[in-house]
PDB file of C-alpha atoms in Angstrom:
ATOM      1  CA  UNK A   1      19.568 -20.666  -5.685  1.00 89.00           C
ATOM      2  CA  UNK A   2      15.843 -20.209  -5.041  1.00 94.00           C
ATOM      3  CA  UNK A   3      13.450 -17.285  -5.358  1.00 95.00           C
ATOM      4  CA  UNK A   4      11.384 -16.995  -2.202  1.00 95.00           C
ATOM      5  CA  UNK A   5       8.135 -15.058  -2.134  1.00 95.00           C
ATOM      6  CA  UNK A   6       6.403 -13.853   1.015  1.00 96.00           C
ATOM      7  CA  UNK A   7       3.094 -12.145   1.712  1.00 96.00           C
ATOM      8  CA  UNK A   8       3.596  -9.824   4.663  1.00 97.00           C
ATOM      9  CA  UNK A   9       1.490  -7.608   6.905  1.00 98.00           C
ATOM     10  CA  UNK A  10       2.781  -4.810   9.078  1.00 98.00           C
ATOM     11  CA  UNK A  11       1.910  -1.873  11.269  1.00 98.00           C
ATOM     12  CA  UNK A  12       3.917   0.917   9.675  1.00 97.00           C
ATOM     13  CA  UNK A  13       3.383   3.479  12.436  1.00 97.00           C
ATOM     14  CA  UNK A  14       6.883   3.327  13.887  1.00 95.00           C
ATOM     15  CA  UNK A  15       8.748   2.753  10.623  1.00 97.00           C
ATOM     16  CA  UNK A  16      10.375   5.142   8.159  1.00 96.00           C
ATOM     17  CA  UNK A  17       8.720   3.272   5.289  1.00 96.00           C
ATOM     18  CA  UNK A  18       9.282  -0.023   3.515  1.00 96.00           C
ATOM     19  CA  UNK A  19      12.535   0.732   1.709  1.00 93.00           C
ATOM     20  CA  UNK A  20      15.867   0.601   3.512  1.00 89.00           C
ATOM     21  CA  UNK A  21      17.262   3.964   4.634  1.00 86.00           C
ATOM     22  CA  UNK A  22      20.493   5.028   6.261  1.00 82.00           C
ATOM     23  CA  UNK A  23      18.580   6.216   9.324  1.00 83.00           C
ATOM     24  CA  UNK A  24      15.377   4.912  10.849  1.00 91.00           C
ATOM     25  CA  UNK A  25      13.790   1.465  11.041  1.00 95.00           C
ATOM     26  CA  UNK A  26      12.290   0.098   7.821  1.00 97.00           C
ATOM     27  CA  UNK A  27      10.253  -2.967   6.925  1.00 98.00           C
ATOM     28  CA  UNK A  28      12.855  -4.077   4.396  1.00 97.00           C
ATOM     29  CA  UNK A  29      15.538  -3.811   7.050  1.00 96.00           C
ATOM     30  CA  UNK A  30      13.536  -5.880   9.540  1.00 97.00           C
ATOM     31  CA  UNK A  31      12.909  -8.629   6.976  1.00 98.00           C
ATOM     32  CA  UNK A  32      16.542  -8.796   5.903  1.00 97.00           C
ATOM     33  CA  UNK A  33      17.731  -8.848   9.519  1.00 97.00           C
ATOM     34  CA  UNK A  34      15.275 -11.624  10.390  1.00 97.00           C
ATOM     35  CA  UNK A  35      16.413 -13.766   7.448  1.00 97.00           C
ATOM     36  CA  UNK A  36      20.046 -13.281   8.431  1.00 97.00           C
ATOM     37  CA  UNK A  37      19.322 -14.340  12.015  1.00 97.00           C
ATOM     38  CA  UNK A  38      17.430 -17.431  10.859  1.00 96.00           C
ATOM     39  CA  UNK A  39      19.822 -18.614   8.131  1.00 95.00           C
ATOM     40  CA  UNK A  40      23.075 -16.660   8.519  1.00 95.00           C
ATOM     41  CA  UNK A  41      22.622 -15.438   4.931  1.00 96.00           C
ATOM     42  CA  UNK A  42      22.472 -11.810   3.773  1.00 96.00           C
ATOM     43  CA  UNK A  43      19.854 -11.121   1.086  1.00 96.00           C
ATOM     44  CA  UNK A  44      18.270  -8.105  -0.576  1.00 96.00           C
ATOM     45  CA  UNK A  45      14.489  -8.089  -0.201  1.00 97.00           C
ATOM     46  CA  UNK A  46      12.356  -6.507  -2.949  1.00 96.00           C
ATOM     47  CA  UNK A  47       8.859  -5.242  -2.197  1.00 96.00           C
ATOM     48  CA  UNK A  48       5.894  -4.879  -4.543  1.00 95.00           C
ATOM     49  CA  UNK A  49       5.081  -1.490  -3.029  1.00 93.00           C
ATOM     50  CA  UNK A  50       7.431   1.029  -1.452  1.00 92.00           C
ATOM     51  CA  UNK A  51       5.047   2.166   1.252  1.00 95.00           C
ATOM     52  CA  UNK A  52       5.844   5.506   2.879  1.00 95.00           C
ATOM     53  CA  UNK A  53       6.534   6.189   6.539  1.00 95.00           C
ATOM     54  CA  UNK A  54       3.514   5.374   8.680  1.00 97.00           C
ATOM     55  CA  UNK A  55       1.682   3.395   5.969  1.00 98.00           C
ATOM     56  CA  UNK A  56       0.531  -0.134   6.824  1.00 98.00           C
ATOM     57  CA  UNK A  57       0.139  -3.337   4.811  1.00 98.00           C
ATOM     58  CA  UNK A  58      -2.234  -6.276   4.822  1.00 97.00           C
ATOM     59  CA  UNK A  59      -0.833  -7.965   1.720  1.00 95.00           C
ATOM     60  CA  UNK A  60       2.586  -6.594   0.813  1.00 96.00           C
ATOM     61  CA  UNK A  61       4.474  -9.090  -1.361  1.00 96.00           C
ATOM     62  CA  UNK A  62       8.253  -9.399  -1.164  1.00 97.00           C
ATOM     63  CA  UNK A  63      10.746 -11.627  -2.928  1.00 96.00           C
ATOM     64  CA  UNK A  64      14.436 -12.406  -2.701  1.00 96.00           C
ATOM     65  CA  UNK A  65      17.014 -14.853  -4.008  1.00 96.00           C
ATOM     66  CA  UNK A  66      18.508 -17.265  -1.502  1.00 95.00           C
ATOM     67  CA  UNK A  67      20.986 -20.129  -1.361  1.00 95.00           C
ATOM     68  CA  UNK A  68      19.591 -21.339   1.955  1.00 94.00           C
ATOM     69  CA  UNK A  69      18.035 -24.808   1.896  1.00 92.00           C
ATOM     70  CA  UNK A  70      15.697 -24.210   4.819  1.00 93.00           C
ATOM     71  CA  UNK A  71      12.469 -26.116   4.030  1.00 92.00           C
ATOM     72  CA  UNK A  72       9.793 -23.794   2.711  1.00 91.00           C
ATOM     73  CA  UNK A  73       7.271 -25.096   5.241  1.00 92.00           C
ATOM     74  CA  UNK A  74       9.514 -23.839   8.064  1.00 95.00           C
ATOM     75  CA  UNK A  75      10.168 -20.333   6.730  1.00 96.00           C
ATOM     76  CA  UNK A  76       6.961 -18.647   7.901  1.00 96.00           C
ATOM     77  CA  UNK A  77       7.220 -19.939  11.458  1.00 96.00           C
ATOM     78  CA  UNK A  78      10.953 -19.245  11.690  1.00 97.00           C
ATOM     79  CA  UNK A  79      10.647 -15.653  10.492  1.00 97.00           C
ATOM     80  CA  UNK A  80       7.587 -14.891  12.620  1.00 97.00           C
ATOM     81  CA  UNK A  81       9.510 -16.131  15.638  1.00 97.00           C
ATOM     82  CA  UNK A  82      12.245 -13.599  14.894  1.00 97.00           C
ATOM     83  CA  UNK A  83      10.441 -10.541  13.521  1.00 98.00           C
ATOM     84  CA  UNK A  84       9.025  -7.831  15.806  1.00 97.00           C
ATOM     85  CA  UNK A  85       5.315  -8.094  16.569  1.00 97.00           C
ATOM     86  CA  UNK A  86       4.597  -5.223  14.173  1.00 98.00           C
ATOM     87  CA  UNK A  87       5.655  -7.353  11.160  1.00 98.00           C
ATOM     88  CA  UNK A  88       4.153 -10.715  10.219  1.00 98.00           C
ATOM     89  CA  UNK A  89       4.622 -13.284   7.450  1.00 97.00           C
ATOM     90  CA  UNK A  90       1.212 -14.452   6.231  1.00 96.00           C
ATOM     91  CA  UNK A  91       2.239 -16.840   3.454  1.00 94.00           C
ATOM     92  CA  UNK A  92       5.414 -18.213   1.904  1.00 95.00           C
ATOM     93  CA  UNK A  93       6.271 -20.187  -1.205  1.00 93.00           C
ATOM     94  CA  UNK A  94       9.078 -20.894  -3.618  1.00 93.00           C
ATOM     95  CA  UNK A  95       8.383 -18.689  -6.630  1.00 92.00           C
ATOM     96  CA  UNK A  96       9.141 -19.439 -10.251  1.00 90.00           C
ATOM     97  CA  UNK A  97      12.489 -18.383 -11.692  1.00 87.00           C
ATOM     98  CA  UNK A  98      12.410 -14.760 -12.769  1.00 91.00           C
ATOM     99  CA  UNK A  99       9.689 -13.760 -10.314  1.00 94.00           C
ATOM    100  CA  UNK A 100      10.191 -10.277  -8.848  1.00 95.00           C
ATOM    101  CA  UNK A 101       7.747  -8.894  -6.304  1.00 95.00           C
ATOM    102  CA  UNK A 102       7.782  -5.418  -7.837  1.00 94.00           C
ATOM    103  CA  UNK A 103       8.400  -5.904 -11.546  1.00 94.00           C
ATOM    104  CA  UNK A 104       6.206  -9.001 -11.967  1.00 94.00           C
ATOM    105  CA  UNK A 105       3.178  -7.307 -10.399  1.00 94.00           C
ATOM    106  CA  UNK A 106       0.360  -6.141 -12.671  1.00 94.00           C
ATOM    107  CA  UNK A 107      -1.813  -4.444 -10.056  1.00 95.00           C
ATOM    108  CA  UNK A 108      -1.897  -3.042  -6.543  1.00 96.00           C
ATOM    109  CA  UNK A 109      -4.856  -2.236  -4.321  1.00 97.00           C
ATOM    110  CA  UNK A 110      -4.803   0.254  -1.464  1.00 98.00           C
ATOM    111  CA  UNK A 111      -7.466   0.828   1.166  1.00 98.00           C
ATOM    112  CA  UNK A 112      -7.902   3.981   3.199  1.00 98.00           C
ATOM    113  CA  UNK A 113      -9.964   3.936   6.407  1.00 98.00           C
ATOM    114  CA  UNK A 114     -11.926   7.029   7.445  1.00 98.00           C
ATOM    115  CA  UNK A 115     -13.899   7.363  10.669  1.00 97.00           C
ATOM    116  CA  UNK A 116     -16.520  10.067  11.208  1.00 96.00           C
ATOM    117  CA  UNK A 117     -16.263  10.715  14.917  1.00 94.00           C
ATOM    118  CA  UNK A 118     -16.003  13.748  17.182  1.00 93.00           C
ATOM    119  CA  UNK A 119     -14.305  11.717  19.899  1.00 94.00           C
ATOM    120  CA  UNK A 120     -10.675  10.702  19.849  1.00 94.00           C
ATOM    121  CA  UNK A 121      -9.867   7.019  20.221  1.00 95.00           C
ATOM    122  CA  UNK A 122      -6.296   6.098  21.113  1.00 92.00           C
ATOM    123  CA  UNK A 123      -6.627   2.737  19.351  1.00 94.00           C
ATOM    124  CA  UNK A 124      -8.679   3.525  16.242  1.00 96.00           C
ATOM    125  CA  UNK A 125      -6.830   6.777  15.558  1.00 95.00           C
ATOM    126  CA  UNK A 126      -3.680   4.744  14.936  1.00 95.00           C
ATOM    127  CA  UNK A 127      -5.209   3.082  11.864  1.00 97.00           C
ATOM    128  CA  UNK A 128      -7.750   5.548  10.480  1.00 97.00           C
ATOM    129  CA  UNK A 129      -8.323   9.193   9.635  1.00 98.00           C
ATOM    130  CA  UNK A 130     -10.800  10.780  12.033  1.00 97.00           C
ATOM    131  CA  UNK A 131     -13.124  13.331  10.436  1.00 96.00           C
ATOM    132  CA  UNK A 132     -15.355  15.522  12.600  1.00 95.00           C
ATOM    133  CA  UNK A 133     -17.377  16.886   9.678  1.00 91.00           C
ATOM    134  CA  UNK A 134     -20.003  15.122   7.586  1.00 93.00           C
ATOM    135  CA  UNK A 135     -18.711  13.366   4.482  1.00 96.00           C
ATOM    136  CA  UNK A 136     -20.874  12.825   1.421  1.00 97.00           C
ATOM    137  CA  UNK A 137     -20.014   9.468  -0.187  1.00 97.00           C
ATOM    138  CA  UNK A 138     -21.920  10.507  -3.317  1.00 97.00           C
ATOM    139  CA  UNK A 139     -19.781  13.622  -3.768  1.00 98.00           C
ATOM    140  CA  UNK A 140     -16.679  11.494  -3.256  1.00 98.00           C
ATOM    141  CA  UNK A 141     -17.855   8.988  -5.874  1.00 98.00           C
ATOM    142  CA  UNK A 142     -18.576  11.775  -8.356  1.00 98.00           C
ATOM    143  CA  UNK A 143     -15.094  13.155  -7.774  1.00 98.00           C
ATOM    144  CA  UNK A 144     -13.494   9.710  -8.107  1.00 98.00           C
ATOM    145  CA  UNK A 145     -14.877   9.317 -11.647  1.00 98.00           C
ATOM    146  CA  UNK A 146     -12.347  11.897 -12.830  1.00 98.00           C
ATOM    147  CA  UNK A 147      -9.429   9.795 -11.593  1.00 98.00           C
ATOM    148  CA  UNK A 148     -10.358   6.477 -13.208  1.00 98.00           C
ATOM    149  CA  UNK A 149      -8.603   5.503 -16.424  1.00 98.00           C
ATOM    150  CA  UNK A 150      -5.162   5.820 -17.987  1.00 98.00           C
ATOM    151  CA  UNK A 151      -3.860   9.283 -17.164  1.00 97.00           C
ATOM    152  CA  UNK A 152      -0.781  11.285 -16.322  1.00 97.00           C
ATOM    153  CA  UNK A 153      -0.887  11.523 -12.516  1.00 97.00           C
ATOM    154  CA  UNK A 154       2.153  13.728 -12.003  1.00 96.00           C
ATOM    155  CA  UNK A 155      -0.012  16.211 -10.081  1.00 96.00           C
ATOM    156  CA  UNK A 156      -0.703  13.488  -7.505  1.00 97.00           C
ATOM    157  CA  UNK A 157       2.716  11.952  -6.933  1.00 94.00           C
ATOM    158  CA  UNK A 158       6.355  11.540  -7.798  1.00 91.00           C
ATOM    159  CA  UNK A 159       7.832   8.923 -10.097  1.00 88.00           C
ATOM    160  CA  UNK A 160      10.377   6.517  -8.644  1.00 80.00           C
ATOM    161  CA  UNK A 161      12.870   5.213 -11.157  1.00 71.00           C
ATOM    162  CA  UNK A 162      12.216   5.372 -14.890  1.00 65.00           C
ATOM    163  CA  UNK A 163       8.540   4.414 -14.949  1.00 76.00           C
ATOM    164  CA  UNK A 164       7.196   7.852 -15.847  1.00 92.00           C
ATOM    165  CA  UNK A 165       3.950   9.253 -14.433  1.00 95.00           C
ATOM    166  CA  UNK A 166       1.302   7.489 -16.560  1.00 96.00           C
ATOM    167  CA  UNK A 167      -0.803   5.095 -14.484  1.00 96.00           C
ATOM    168  CA  UNK A 168      -3.960   3.057 -15.077  1.00 97.00           C
ATOM    169  CA  UNK A 169      -6.406   3.476 -12.200  1.00 98.00           C
ATOM    170  CA  UNK A 170      -8.944   0.750 -12.915  1.00 97.00           C
ATOM    171  CA  UNK A 171     -11.242   1.170  -9.927  1.00 97.00           C
ATOM    172  CA  UNK A 172     -12.035   3.474  -7.026  1.00 98.00           C
ATOM    173  CA  UNK A 173     -14.608   2.114  -4.605  1.00 98.00           C
ATOM    174  CA  UNK A 174     -16.072   4.136  -1.743  1.00 98.00           C
ATOM    175  CA  UNK A 175     -18.058   2.100   0.760  1.00 97.00           C
ATOM    176  CA  UNK A 176     -19.832   3.356   3.877  1.00 95.00           C
ATOM    177  CA  UNK A 177     -20.953   1.445   6.924  1.00 93.00           C
ATOM    178  CA  UNK A 178     -22.255   3.427   9.862  1.00 93.00           C
ATOM    179  CA  UNK A 179     -19.572   5.989  10.711  1.00 94.00           C
ATOM    180  CA  UNK A 180     -16.861   4.256   8.663  1.00 97.00           C
ATOM    181  CA  UNK A 181     -15.862   4.926   5.064  1.00 97.00           C
ATOM    182  CA  UNK A 182     -13.402   2.809   3.132  1.00 98.00           C
ATOM    183  CA  UNK A 183     -11.764   4.151  -0.017  1.00 98.00           C
ATOM    184  CA  UNK A 184     -10.339   1.375  -2.194  1.00 98.00           C
ATOM    185  CA  UNK A 185      -8.068   2.307  -5.105  1.00 98.00           C
ATOM    186  CA  UNK A 186      -6.801  -0.219  -7.655  1.00 97.00           C
ATOM    187  CA  UNK A 187      -4.097   0.668 -10.173  1.00 97.00           C
ATOM    188  CA  UNK A 188      -1.403  -1.069 -12.161  1.00 95.00           C
ATOM    189  CA  UNK A 189       1.103   0.914 -10.076  1.00 95.00           C
ATOM    190  CA  UNK A 190       1.235   4.023  -7.912  1.00 96.00           C
ATOM    191  CA  UNK A 191       3.462   7.061  -7.878  1.00 96.00           C
ATOM    192  CA  UNK A 192       5.042   8.002  -4.582  1.00 94.00           C
ATOM    193  CA  UNK A 193       2.364   9.650  -2.439  1.00 95.00           C
ATOM    194  CA  UNK A 194      -0.291   9.149  -5.139  1.00 97.00           C
ATOM    195  CA  UNK A 195      -2.833   7.191  -3.084  1.00 98.00           C
ATOM    196  CA  UNK A 196      -2.710   9.629  -0.169  1.00 98.00           C
ATOM    197  CA  UNK A 197      -3.064  12.691  -2.409  1.00 98.00           C
ATOM    198  CA  UNK A 198      -6.016  11.133  -4.188  1.00 98.00           C
ATOM    199  CA  UNK A 199      -7.722  10.376  -0.879  1.00 98.00           C
ATOM    200  CA  UNK A 200      -7.006  13.890   0.365  1.00 98.00           C
ATOM    201  CA  UNK A 201      -8.797  15.376  -2.644  1.00 98.00           C
ATOM    202  CA  UNK A 202     -11.705  12.937  -2.332  1.00 98.00           C
ATOM    203  CA  UNK A 203     -12.151  13.878   1.324  1.00 98.00           C
ATOM    204  CA  UNK A 204     -12.152  17.588   0.483  1.00 97.00           C
ATOM    205  CA  UNK A 205     -14.795  16.932  -2.166  1.00 98.00           C
ATOM    206  CA  UNK A 206     -16.814  14.858   0.304  1.00 97.00           C
ATOM    207  CA  UNK A 207     -16.729  17.663   2.870  1.00 97.00           C
ATOM    208  CA  UNK A 208     -17.820  20.214   0.270  1.00 97.00           C
ATOM    209  CA  UNK A 209     -14.552  22.143   0.373  1.00 97.00           C
ATOM    210  CA  UNK A 210     -14.091  21.634  -3.379  1.00 97.00           C
ATOM    211  CA  UNK A 211     -16.438  20.602  -6.174  1.00 97.00           C
ATOM    212  CA  UNK A 212     -16.117  17.048  -7.534  1.00 97.00           C
ATOM    213  CA  UNK A 213     -15.284  18.473 -10.976  1.00 96.00           C
ATOM    214  CA  UNK A 214     -12.192  20.121  -9.491  1.00 96.00           C
ATOM    215  CA  UNK A 215     -10.391  16.772  -9.590  1.00 96.00           C
ATOM    216  CA  UNK A 216     -10.651  16.707 -13.376  1.00 96.00           C
ATOM    217  CA  UNK A 217      -9.130  20.177 -13.587  1.00 95.00           C
ATOM    218  CA  UNK A 218      -6.352  19.348 -11.157  1.00 94.00           C
ATOM    219  CA  UNK A 219      -5.479  16.096 -12.897  1.00 95.00           C
ATOM    220  CA  UNK A 220      -5.305  17.824 -16.273  1.00 94.00           C
ATOM    221  CA  UNK A 221      -3.233  20.701 -14.883  1.00 92.00           C
ATOM    222  CA  UNK A 222      -0.297  18.302 -14.268  1.00 93.00           C
ATOM    223  CA  UNK A 223       0.825  20.642 -11.480  1.00 94.00           C
ATOM    224  CA  UNK A 224       1.384  19.261  -7.950  1.00 93.00           C
ATOM    225  CA  UNK A 225       0.817  22.768  -6.636  1.00 93.00           C
ATOM    226  CA  UNK A 226      -2.833  22.557  -7.704  1.00 93.00           C
ATOM    227  CA  UNK A 227      -3.477  19.536  -5.460  1.00 95.00           C
ATOM    228  CA  UNK A 228      -4.090  19.931  -1.739  1.00 95.00           C
ATOM    229  CA  UNK A 229      -2.200  18.205   1.091  1.00 96.00           C
ATOM    230  CA  UNK A 230      -2.173  14.406   1.155  1.00 97.00           C
ATOM    231  CA  UNK A 231      -4.254  12.447   3.622  1.00 98.00           C
ATOM    232  CA  UNK A 232      -2.153  11.342   6.612  1.00 98.00           C
ATOM    233  CA  UNK A 233      -0.430   7.950   6.334  1.00 98.00           C
ATOM    234  CA  UNK A 234      -2.056   6.236   9.322  1.00 97.00           C
ATOM    235  CA  UNK A 235      -5.272   5.366   7.454  1.00 98.00           C
ATOM    236  CA  UNK A 236      -3.586   3.815   4.408  1.00 98.00           C
ATOM    237  CA  UNK A 237      -3.058   0.077   3.879  1.00 98.00           C
ATOM    238  CA  UNK A 238      -1.483  -1.780   0.966  1.00 97.00           C
ATOM    239  CA  UNK A 239      -4.242  -4.381   0.759  1.00 96.00           C
ATOM    240  CA  UNK A 240      -3.110  -6.731  -2.005  1.00 95.00           C
ATOM    241  CA  UNK A 241      -0.882  -7.193  -5.040  1.00 95.00           C
ATOM    242  CA  UNK A 242      -1.930  -8.943  -8.244  1.00 94.00           C
ATOM    243  CA  UNK A 243       0.221 -11.125 -10.485  1.00 94.00           C
ATOM    244  CA  UNK A 244      -0.525 -12.919 -13.754  1.00 90.00           C
ATOM    245  CA  UNK A 245      -1.511 -16.564 -13.287  1.00 71.00           C
ATOM    246  CA  UNK A 246       0.827 -19.076 -14.876  1.00 45.00           C
ATOM    247  CA  UNK A 247      -1.745 -21.866 -15.079  1.00 42.00           C
ATOM    248  CA  UNK A 248      -5.359 -22.611 -14.235  1.00 38.00           C
ATOM    249  CA  UNK A 249      -4.443 -23.504 -10.663  1.00 35.00           C
ATOM    250  CA  UNK A 250      -2.697 -20.181 -10.190  1.00 39.00           C
ATOM    251  CA  UNK A 251       0.728 -21.744  -9.677  1.00 46.00           C
ATOM    252  CA  UNK A 252       3.414 -19.105  -9.779  1.00 48.00           C
ATOM    253  CA  UNK A 253       1.303 -16.666  -7.801  1.00 50.00           C
ATOM    254  CA  UNK A 254       2.089 -15.652  -4.254  1.00 53.00           C
TER     255      UNK A 254
END
């Protein structure tokens, strides 16, 4: 029995999220179906992040236990030849015993793409939030300061499982280049919907609809009703997942 780890990328537009559901296509379902077609074996795939419907990934990590003896160097090519074009395996390796894509992770990083543009674009609109107003990156950065640190983020998302609502947001980076803004958020873990609600509030602060200090008040209120609507899913990407290194060479990491 081996533990197999994969780094995956996907366009989440046409999926009901990562996690398997009784109705609707999911990334987990596509991965499990592809493995079954390649090896004849049924497995349960675990993901580092349970991305919502319409959310994309550049570096989602998944793991599963398998009795198949398919050579590791063949797995990536075999799965990519079976998966739909909207899902891709970027890297593959045999992970150490006990590795779990979700529970072994110590950090996740999301990126949200924002485009300031009055014109619709049928291609770019699929992967970014189009804003017709003028965003102030400085106002967004001032607002983001109130979300960094170890806090109770229940106002910004829902807990899944028994993990509670305390999270450590270690960094929020807002970068601008021409008409594009990228919001990068790094945390040990995220509540369901947390990244999108945070971005929604940052955008409202950047547009001048709320003051940057309002995010401090809303975080402390611990009331989801105090927080505005989340940013739409199409601009959000799970960029990367971080794991503790097991040696100087990084063996044991995906």
